[in-house]
C-alpha cells in the first residue's frame, strides 16, 4: 500500500482542528527551514533559464561533493518515477522495509520486484535499490560496502534523501567512477522546503542525459532553481543545522524512553519507536494536535519527526507524558 506521512488532511478529518493548529511530525522534513530570501520578480513570470540551472548544478556538486553529472528534478520522487524507464523491465530487488514508492514505481513500469531483507540479497539483480540512511528505521550501509555491491548488480540506485546530516555516508562522489551507480538526493527534507519540490539524480553522463530527455524542459521551477542554489552554497547554515539536530535527537529519544517506547532507529530528521500500540500512541498525540506516522503492517511502530521550536517541544513532551500516565493508570 502506498502509504505516506504528511497526510495532515486525514488527521484533521479524524481529530478536528485547522491546519494551523497542528504540528506535523509525520514526515522527516526539518521544521526549522532554510530562510527564503527575497526573489526578483522575473523569477515568477519568466521560464527558468539554463544559466540558473547551471548555477544550481554547481552548488549541488559542491554540497554533495561530486564531479559526476547532476540532474535537478521536481524532488527525488521524480527520479524514482523516471529511473524504471532507463532500461527495459527486468528483475529488480529493493532492500526493505523502506520508502514504498521505489517498489511501486518499478512495478508500475513492468519490473518484477522482490523485496529483500539483507544488502547481500540484492546481488544479481538487474536493478537494485536501497535507501541510505533508510526510511523508516535509519539502517545505514557503509560506503565501502556499497562500492562492492555496485559491481554485483546491473544498476545500483542509492536514495540518499536523508543523508544531508551525514555527508560521509554518501557515495555521490563515486558516481562518475562506478558504472550503473545512481544517487538520489532530496533538497526539501534537510532544508525544510518540501513544497519547493526539488531533488537531484547523480550519475554517469549517459544515464543523466537520458533522464534529462525523459524529464523534458523546465523540470524545475525558477524559484526552486534560485532558492536551491542559495541554500546549497550556505555552508554555515548547513553546519549549524547539523549541530542542532545532533543535540535534539537525544532529546526526543529521552522523551520516548520516558513514555515507555523503545528506539528502533532513525536519522537526525526522524526517529522510529516501538510502542505498546502505534495507533493508540498516534491518537494520544493527535489529541494535542500533533500528527505522527504509523505503519499498517507494523502495529507497534510510530515515527516522529523533530519539533521545530520551544513551544512544539513543550507540547510534544506534555502529550507524551499524558499518554504514558494514561497507559499506566
Tab-separated table of C-alpha atoms in Angstrom:
chain	number	residue	atom	x	y	z
A	1	UNK	CA	0.000	0.000	0.000
A	2	UNK	CA	1.371	3.419	-0.996
A	3	UNK	CA	1.024	4.917	2.431
A	4	UNK	CA	2.958	8.070	3.440
A	5	UNK	CA	3.415	10.660	6.124
A	6	UNK	CA	2.367	14.246	5.558
A	7	UNK	CA	-1.302	13.261	5.369
A	8	UNK	CA	-2.466	16.051	7.657
A	9	UNK	CA	-5.858	16.202	5.936
A	10	UNK	CA	-6.608	12.765	7.380
A	11	UNK	CA	-5.610	13.920	10.848
A	12	UNK	CA	-7.953	16.913	10.630
A	13	UNK	CA	-10.814	14.752	9.333
A	14	UNK	CA	-10.423	12.324	12.246
A	15	UNK	CA	-9.494	14.614	15.119
A	16	UNK	CA	-10.628	18.090	14.103
A	17	UNK	CA	-8.932	21.450	14.172
A	18	UNK	CA	-7.481	23.516	11.362
A	19	UNK	CA	-4.121	23.004	9.661
A	20	UNK	CA	-2.570	25.846	11.651
A	21	UNK	CA	-3.435	24.102	14.921
A	22	UNK	CA	-1.314	21.058	14.134
A	23	UNK	CA	2.353	20.159	14.476
A	24	UNK	CA	3.049	17.753	11.645
A	25	UNK	CA	5.744	15.332	12.799
A	26	UNK	CA	4.600	12.585	10.439
A	27	UNK	CA	7.411	13.322	7.966
A	28	UNK	CA	11.161	13.721	8.200
A	29	UNK	CA	11.028	17.322	6.990
A	30	UNK	CA	13.075	19.805	9.004
A	31	UNK	CA	10.626	22.090	10.832
A	32	UNK	CA	13.192	24.903	11.011
A	33	UNK	CA	13.526	25.548	7.279
A	34	UNK	CA	16.093	27.472	5.356
A	35	UNK	CA	15.020	31.140	5.307
A	36	UNK	CA	13.622	32.011	1.905
A	37	UNK	CA	15.372	35.114	0.555
A	38	UNK	CA	13.607	37.867	-1.393
A	39	UNK	CA	13.255	36.752	-5.004
A	40	UNK	CA	13.451	39.009	-8.070
A	41	UNK	CA	10.047	39.386	-9.761
A	42	UNK	CA	11.208	37.899	-13.068
A	43	UNK	CA	11.667	34.500	-11.407
A	44	UNK	CA	7.879	34.248	-11.164
A	45	UNK	CA	6.954	35.281	-14.694
A	46	UNK	CA	9.873	34.068	-16.870
A	47	UNK	CA	10.611	30.475	-17.863
A	48	UNK	CA	13.562	29.013	-15.962
A	49	UNK	CA	16.828	29.699	-17.797
A	50	UNK	CA	19.811	27.477	-18.475
A	51	UNK	CA	22.193	29.698	-16.543
A	52	UNK	CA	20.055	29.346	-13.409
A	53	UNK	CA	20.130	25.579	-13.858
A	54	UNK	CA	23.921	25.584	-14.301
A	55	UNK	CA	24.267	27.660	-11.130
A	56	UNK	CA	22.147	25.205	-9.176
A	57	UNK	CA	24.073	22.197	-10.529
A	58	UNK	CA	27.371	23.789	-9.491
A	59	UNK	CA	26.032	24.413	-5.994
A	60	UNK	CA	24.759	20.830	-5.759
A	61	UNK	CA	28.105	19.442	-6.931
A	62	UNK	CA	29.860	21.348	-4.160
A	63	UNK	CA	27.322	20.427	-1.480
A	64	UNK	CA	27.225	16.743	-2.435
A	65	UNK	CA	30.976	16.538	-3.059
A	66	UNK	CA	30.817	15.055	-6.539
A	67	UNK	CA	32.175	15.636	-10.027
A	68	UNK	CA	29.534	13.386	-11.626
A	69	UNK	CA	26.680	14.569	-13.822
A	70	UNK	CA	23.709	16.032	-11.941
A	71	UNK	CA	20.089	16.460	-12.987
A	72	UNK	CA	17.799	18.735	-10.943
A	73	UNK	CA	14.244	17.410	-10.778
A	74	UNK	CA	10.953	18.147	-9.017
A	75	UNK	CA	12.003	16.208	-5.926
A	76	UNK	CA	13.708	12.830	-5.567
A	77	UNK	CA	10.248	11.402	-6.269
A	78	UNK	CA	10.542	12.500	-9.902
A	79	UNK	CA	13.741	10.476	-10.263
A	80	UNK	CA	12.106	7.452	-8.621
A	81	UNK	CA	9.418	7.529	-11.302
A	82	UNK	CA	11.847	8.016	-14.208
A	83	UNK	CA	14.589	5.514	-13.371
A	84	UNK	CA	12.498	2.380	-14.130
A	85	UNK	CA	12.260	3.645	-17.716
A	86	UNK	CA	16.041	3.826	-18.277
A	87	UNK	CA	16.131	0.192	-19.429
A	88	UNK	CA	13.657	-2.494	-20.394
A	89	UNK	CA	11.966	-4.081	-17.350
A	90	UNK	CA	13.791	-6.973	-15.711
A	91	UNK	CA	14.443	-8.266	-12.223
A	92	UNK	CA	14.574	-5.614	-9.511
A	93	UNK	CA	15.341	-6.045	-5.837
A	94	UNK	CA	14.589	-3.460	-3.154
A	95	UNK	CA	16.127	-3.529	0.321
A	96	UNK	CA	13.116	-3.475	2.651
A	97	UNK	CA	11.367	-2.264	4.664
A	98	UNK	CA	11.819	1.144	3.089
A	99	UNK	CA	10.135	4.030	1.289
A	100	UNK	CA	7.394	2.263	-0.626
A	101	UNK	CA	7.466	4.399	-3.779
A	102	UNK	CA	10.564	2.617	-5.094
A	103	UNK	CA	8.900	-0.776	-5.425
A	104	UNK	CA	5.610	0.783	-6.535
A	105	UNK	CA	7.231	2.789	-9.350
A	106	UNK	CA	9.164	-0.240	-10.572
A	107	UNK	CA	6.078	-2.450	-10.613
A	108	UNK	CA	4.102	0.233	-12.434
A	109	UNK	CA	6.796	0.222	-15.143
A	110	UNK	CA	6.585	-3.546	-15.575
A	111	UNK	CA	9.533	-4.686	-13.455
A	112	UNK	CA	9.481	-7.900	-11.448
A	113	UNK	CA	10.182	-6.662	-7.906
A	114	UNK	CA	11.477	-8.685	-4.975
A	115	UNK	CA	11.823	-7.053	-1.576
A	116	UNK	CA	14.796	-8.447	0.367
A	117	UNK	CA	15.949	-8.021	3.952
A	118	UNK	CA	19.756	-8.027	3.644
A	119	UNK	CA	22.088	-5.996	1.408
A	120	UNK	CA	23.805	-9.164	0.188
A	121	UNK	CA	20.468	-10.379	-1.186
A	122	UNK	CA	20.470	-7.519	-3.711
A	123	UNK	CA	23.321	-9.139	-5.642
A	124	UNK	CA	22.397	-10.484	-9.059
A	125	UNK	CA	19.517	-8.087	-9.678
A	126	UNK	CA	19.258	-6.183	-12.920
A	127	UNK	CA	18.380	-3.157	-10.801
A	128	UNK	CA	18.888	-2.873	-7.037
A	129	UNK	CA	17.509	-0.110	-4.827
A	130	UNK	CA	18.325	0.879	-1.276
A	131	UNK	CA	17.779	3.960	0.873
A	132	UNK	CA	20.790	5.102	2.914
A	133	UNK	CA	20.184	6.067	5.666
A	134	UNK	CA	16.968	4.143	5.466
A	135	UNK	CA	13.447	5.401	5.921
A	136	UNK	CA	11.882	4.477	8.339
A	137	UNK	CA	14.390	2.570	10.525
A	138	UNK	CA	17.617	4.502	9.890
A	139	UNK	CA	19.606	1.453	8.751
A	140	UNK	CA	22.988	2.550	7.397
A	141	UNK	CA	25.258	0.820	4.906
A	142	UNK	CA	28.920	1.813	4.762
A	143	UNK	CA	30.098	3.407	1.512
A	144	UNK	CA	32.747	0.697	1.053
A	145	UNK	CA	30.022	-1.963	1.131
A	146	UNK	CA	28.004	-0.042	-1.442
A	147	UNK	CA	31.003	0.221	-3.755
A	148	UNK	CA	31.459	-3.540	-3.541
A	149	UNK	CA	27.745	-4.117	-4.175
A	150	UNK	CA	27.752	-1.899	-7.274
A	151	UNK	CA	29.814	-4.442	-9.134
A	152	UNK	CA	27.375	-7.253	-8.347
A	153	UNK	CA	24.203	-5.732	-9.800
A	154	UNK	CA	23.256	-4.335	-13.195
A	155	UNK	CA	22.347	-0.925	-11.808
A	156	UNK	CA	22.507	0.289	-8.208
A	157	UNK	CA	20.197	3.103	-7.078
A	158	UNK	CA	21.106	4.635	-3.723
A	159	UNK	CA	18.464	7.006	-2.365
A	160	UNK	CA	20.263	9.454	-0.060
A	161	UNK	CA	17.246	11.621	0.689
A	162	UNK	CA	18.138	11.744	4.396
A	163	UNK	CA	21.933	11.837	4.055
A	164	UNK	CA	22.485	15.597	4.433
A	165	UNK	CA	23.152	15.366	8.181
A	166	UNK	CA	25.759	12.628	7.499
A	167	UNK	CA	27.817	13.719	4.475
A	168	UNK	CA	30.419	10.975	4.945
A	169	UNK	CA	27.743	8.325	4.323
A	170	UNK	CA	27.245	9.477	0.740
A	171	UNK	CA	28.553	7.703	-2.366
A	172	UNK	CA	27.659	10.604	-4.672
A	173	UNK	CA	31.380	11.141	-5.241
A	174	UNK	CA	31.659	7.643	-6.720
A	175	UNK	CA	29.006	8.096	-9.408
A	176	UNK	CA	31.396	9.001	-12.182
A	177	UNK	CA	33.691	6.035	-11.497
A	178	UNK	CA	31.238	3.214	-10.779
A	179	UNK	CA	29.220	2.066	-13.780
A	180	UNK	CA	25.494	1.882	-13.174
A	181	UNK	CA	25.531	3.801	-9.880
A	182	UNK	CA	22.768	6.396	-9.478
A	183	UNK	CA	22.409	8.501	-6.336
A	184	UNK	CA	19.247	10.403	-5.461
A	185	UNK	CA	19.233	13.449	-3.210
A	186	UNK	CA	16.282	15.332	-1.752
A	187	UNK	CA	16.561	19.066	-1.116
A	188	UNK	CA	13.262	19.548	0.708
A	189	UNK	CA	13.876	17.376	3.769
A	190	UNK	CA	17.061	18.778	5.303
A	191	UNK	CA	16.342	22.308	4.108
A	192	UNK	CA	12.729	22.076	5.262
A	193	UNK	CA	11.257	23.268	1.953
A	194	UNK	CA	9.480	20.182	0.663
A	195	UNK	CA	6.841	22.304	-1.061
A	196	UNK	CA	9.528	23.701	-3.364
A	197	UNK	CA	9.760	20.218	-4.992
A	198	UNK	CA	13.484	19.951	-5.653
A	199	UNK	CA	15.770	16.946	-5.783
A	200	UNK	CA	18.652	15.548	-7.790
A	201	UNK	CA	19.756	12.466	-9.687
A	202	UNK	CA	23.537	11.985	-9.806
A	203	UNK	CA	25.280	9.504	-12.073
A	204	UNK	CA	27.162	8.857	-15.292
A	205	UNK	CA	26.767	11.365	-18.126
A	206	UNK	CA	24.843	8.904	-20.319
A	207	UNK	CA	22.339	7.962	-17.637
A	208	UNK	CA	21.779	11.550	-16.568
A	209	UNK	CA	21.380	12.646	-20.176
A	210	UNK	CA	18.693	10.054	-20.785
A	211	UNK	CA	16.881	11.001	-17.594
A	212	UNK	CA	17.031	14.659	-18.645
A	213	UNK	CA	15.471	13.793	-22.001
A	214	UNK	CA	12.634	11.977	-20.230
A	215	UNK	CA	12.116	14.818	-17.745
A	216	UNK	CA	11.820	17.358	-20.561
A	217	UNK	CA	12.405	21.114	-20.403
A	218	UNK	CA	11.692	23.175	-17.284
A	219	UNK	CA	11.631	20.171	-14.940
A	220	UNK	CA	12.400	22.540	-12.040
A	221	UNK	CA	10.730	25.887	-11.373
A	222	UNK	CA	12.569	29.191	-11.386
A	223	UNK	CA	12.053	29.782	-7.640
A	224	UNK	CA	13.385	26.277	-6.897
A	225	UNK	CA	16.497	26.899	-9.006
A	226	UNK	CA	17.230	30.178	-7.226
A	227	UNK	CA	16.449	29.143	-3.640
A	228	UNK	CA	18.129	25.760	-4.056
A	229	UNK	CA	21.371	27.319	-5.299
A	230	UNK	CA	21.492	29.829	-2.460
A	231	UNK	CA	20.766	27.226	0.204
A	232	UNK	CA	23.217	24.620	-1.090
A	233	UNK	CA	26.007	27.235	-1.061
A	234	UNK	CA	25.228	28.230	2.541
A	235	UNK	CA	27.736	26.040	4.372
A	236	UNK	CA	27.291	27.930	7.652
A	237	UNK	CA	23.542	27.231	7.767
A	238	UNK	CA	24.092	23.555	6.970
A	239	UNK	CA	26.762	23.176	9.661
A	240	UNK	CA	24.623	24.928	12.275
A	241	UNK	CA	21.626	22.764	11.384
A	242	UNK	CA	23.638	19.547	11.670
A	243	UNK	CA	24.929	20.655	15.060
A	244	UNK	CA	21.417	21.481	16.283
A	245	UNK	CA	19.999	18.173	15.109
A	246	UNK	CA	22.817	16.334	16.877
A	247	UNK	CA	21.619	17.804	20.181
A	248	UNK	CA	17.911	17.300	19.518
A	249	UNK	CA	17.809	13.609	18.590
A	250	UNK	CA	18.917	12.569	22.122
A	251	UNK	CA	16.259	14.913	23.494
A	252	UNK	CA	13.369	13.318	21.604
A	253	UNK	CA	14.730	9.837	22.359
A	254	UNK	CA	14.693	10.682	26.080
A	255	UNK	CA	11.035	11.750	25.875
A	256	UNK	CA	10.183	8.497	24.106
A	257	UNK	CA	12.099	6.417	26.607
A	258	UNK	CA	10.246	8.086	29.456
A	259	UNK	CA	6.977	7.215	27.719
A	260	UNK	CA	7.995	3.554	27.622
A	261	UNK	CA	8.804	3.469	23.915
A	262	UNK	CA	11.837	1.631	22.537
A	263	UNK	CA	14.029	3.247	19.897
A	264	UNK	CA	14.268	1.128	16.754
A	265	UNK	CA	16.396	3.613	14.828
A	266	UNK	CA	16.190	6.715	12.734
A	267	UNK	CA	18.153	9.654	11.393
A	268	UNK	CA	18.775	13.198	12.560
A	269	UNK	CA	15.454	14.178	10.947
A	270	UNK	CA	13.142	11.437	12.256
A	271	UNK	CA	13.021	8.665	14.864
A	272	UNK	CA	11.241	5.311	14.791
A	273	UNK	CA	9.907	3.799	18.024
A	274	UNK	CA	8.328	0.544	19.058
A	275	UNK	CA	5.304	1.357	21.213
A	276	UNK	CA	2.692	-0.755	23.006
A	277	UNK	CA	0.326	0.277	20.198
A	278	UNK	CA	1.159	2.617	17.341
A	279	UNK	CA	-2.377	3.727	16.519
A	280	UNK	CA	-3.167	4.355	20.206
A	281	UNK	CA	0.002	6.411	20.587
A	282	UNK	CA	-0.804	8.304	17.403
A	283	UNK	CA	-4.303	9.086	18.676
A	284	UNK	CA	-2.953	10.254	22.036
A	285	UNK	CA	-0.606	12.695	20.336
A	286	UNK	CA	-3.343	13.757	17.930
A	287	UNK	CA	-5.486	14.915	20.836
A	288	UNK	CA	-2.759	17.513	21.333
A	289	UNK	CA	-2.836	18.310	17.605
A	290	UNK	CA	0.460	16.503	16.954
A	291	UNK	CA	0.476	14.208	13.943
A	292	UNK	CA	2.771	11.191	13.642
A	293	UNK	CA	3.304	8.296	11.254
A	294	UNK	CA	2.120	4.737	11.850
A	295	UNK	CA	2.634	1.675	9.666
A	296	UNK	CA	-0.286	-0.635	8.815
A	297	UNK	CA	1.929	-3.731	8.660
A	298	UNK	CA	3.858	-2.922	11.871
A	299	UNK	CA	1.259	-2.305	14.621
A	300	UNK	CA	3.712	-1.096	17.239
A	301	UNK	CA	5.763	1.257	15.099
A	302	UNK	CA	5.457	5.018	15.331
A	303	UNK	CA	7.703	7.506	13.536
A	304	UNK	CA	8.227	11.068	14.703
A	305	UNK	CA	9.970	13.989	13.106
A	306	UNK	CA	11.652	16.538	15.367
A	307	UNK	CA	9.797	19.590	16.718
A	308	UNK	CA	10.838	22.952	15.376
A	309	UNK	CA	10.780	25.348	18.338
A	310	UNK	CA	10.403	25.524	22.112
A	311	UNK	CA	6.599	25.612	22.041
A	312	UNK	CA	6.478	22.486	19.877
A	313	UNK	CA	8.896	20.659	22.165
A	314	UNK	CA	6.754	21.597	25.176
A	315	UNK	CA	3.565	20.316	23.508
A	316	UNK	CA	5.201	17.072	22.482
A	317	UNK	CA	6.605	16.483	25.964
A	318	UNK	CA	3.216	17.138	27.549
A	319	UNK	CA	1.416	14.847	25.107
A	320	UNK	CA	3.873	12.001	25.613
A	321	UNK	CA	3.708	12.339	29.392
A	322	UNK	CA	-0.098	12.267	29.398
A	323	UNK	CA	-0.064	9.196	27.164
A	324	UNK	CA	2.390	7.450	29.490
A	325	UNK	CA	0.314	8.298	32.556
A	326	UNK	CA	-2.877	7.063	30.869
A	327	UNK	CA	-1.262	3.760	29.872
A	328	UNK	CA	-0.016	3.168	33.419
A	329	UNK	CA	-3.222	4.187	35.184
